[in-house]
């Protein structure tokens, strides 16, 4: 259900007050190594999702298994031109 502009702005003052009064706790901090590990894991998940999407695209277009193979293997199956 769409909200009116007023309904969106109503909590703005409360959110601004909470933001200005916030005092960080030591538990709010995250070690850099954990942050970097979490970010690397997220990047891997996204990369694997892209691989799955790229792998399934040719199959959904009925291009067959050949187009899911790496280029060197694919080249071995493609017809070549012979010199006359």
mmCIF file of C-alpha atoms in Angstrom, residues 55 59 63-69 73 77:
data_model
loop_
_atom_site.group_PDB
_atom_site.id
_atom_site.type_symbol
_atom_site.label_atom_id
_atom_site.label_comp_id
_atom_site.label_asym_id
_atom_site.label_seq_id
_atom_site.Cartn_x
_atom_site.Cartn_y
_atom_site.Cartn_z
ATOM 1 C CA UNK A 55 25.518 -21.328 -17.242
ATOM 2 C CA UNK A 59 20.530 -23.949 -21.806
ATOM 3 C CA UNK A 63 21.985 -23.749 -27.371
ATOM 4 C CA UNK A 64 22.984 -27.173 -26.065
ATOM 5 C CA UNK A 65 25.847 -28.337 -23.914
ATOM 6 C CA UNK A 66 28.538 -27.123 -26.319
ATOM 7 C CA UNK A 67 28.090 -23.458 -25.371
ATOM 8 C CA UNK A 68 28.514 -24.231 -21.688
ATOM 9 C CA UNK A 69 32.036 -25.542 -22.326
ATOM 10 C CA UNK A 73 37.107 -27.342 -25.555
ATOM 11 C CA UNK A 77 34.060 -29.406 -31.638
#
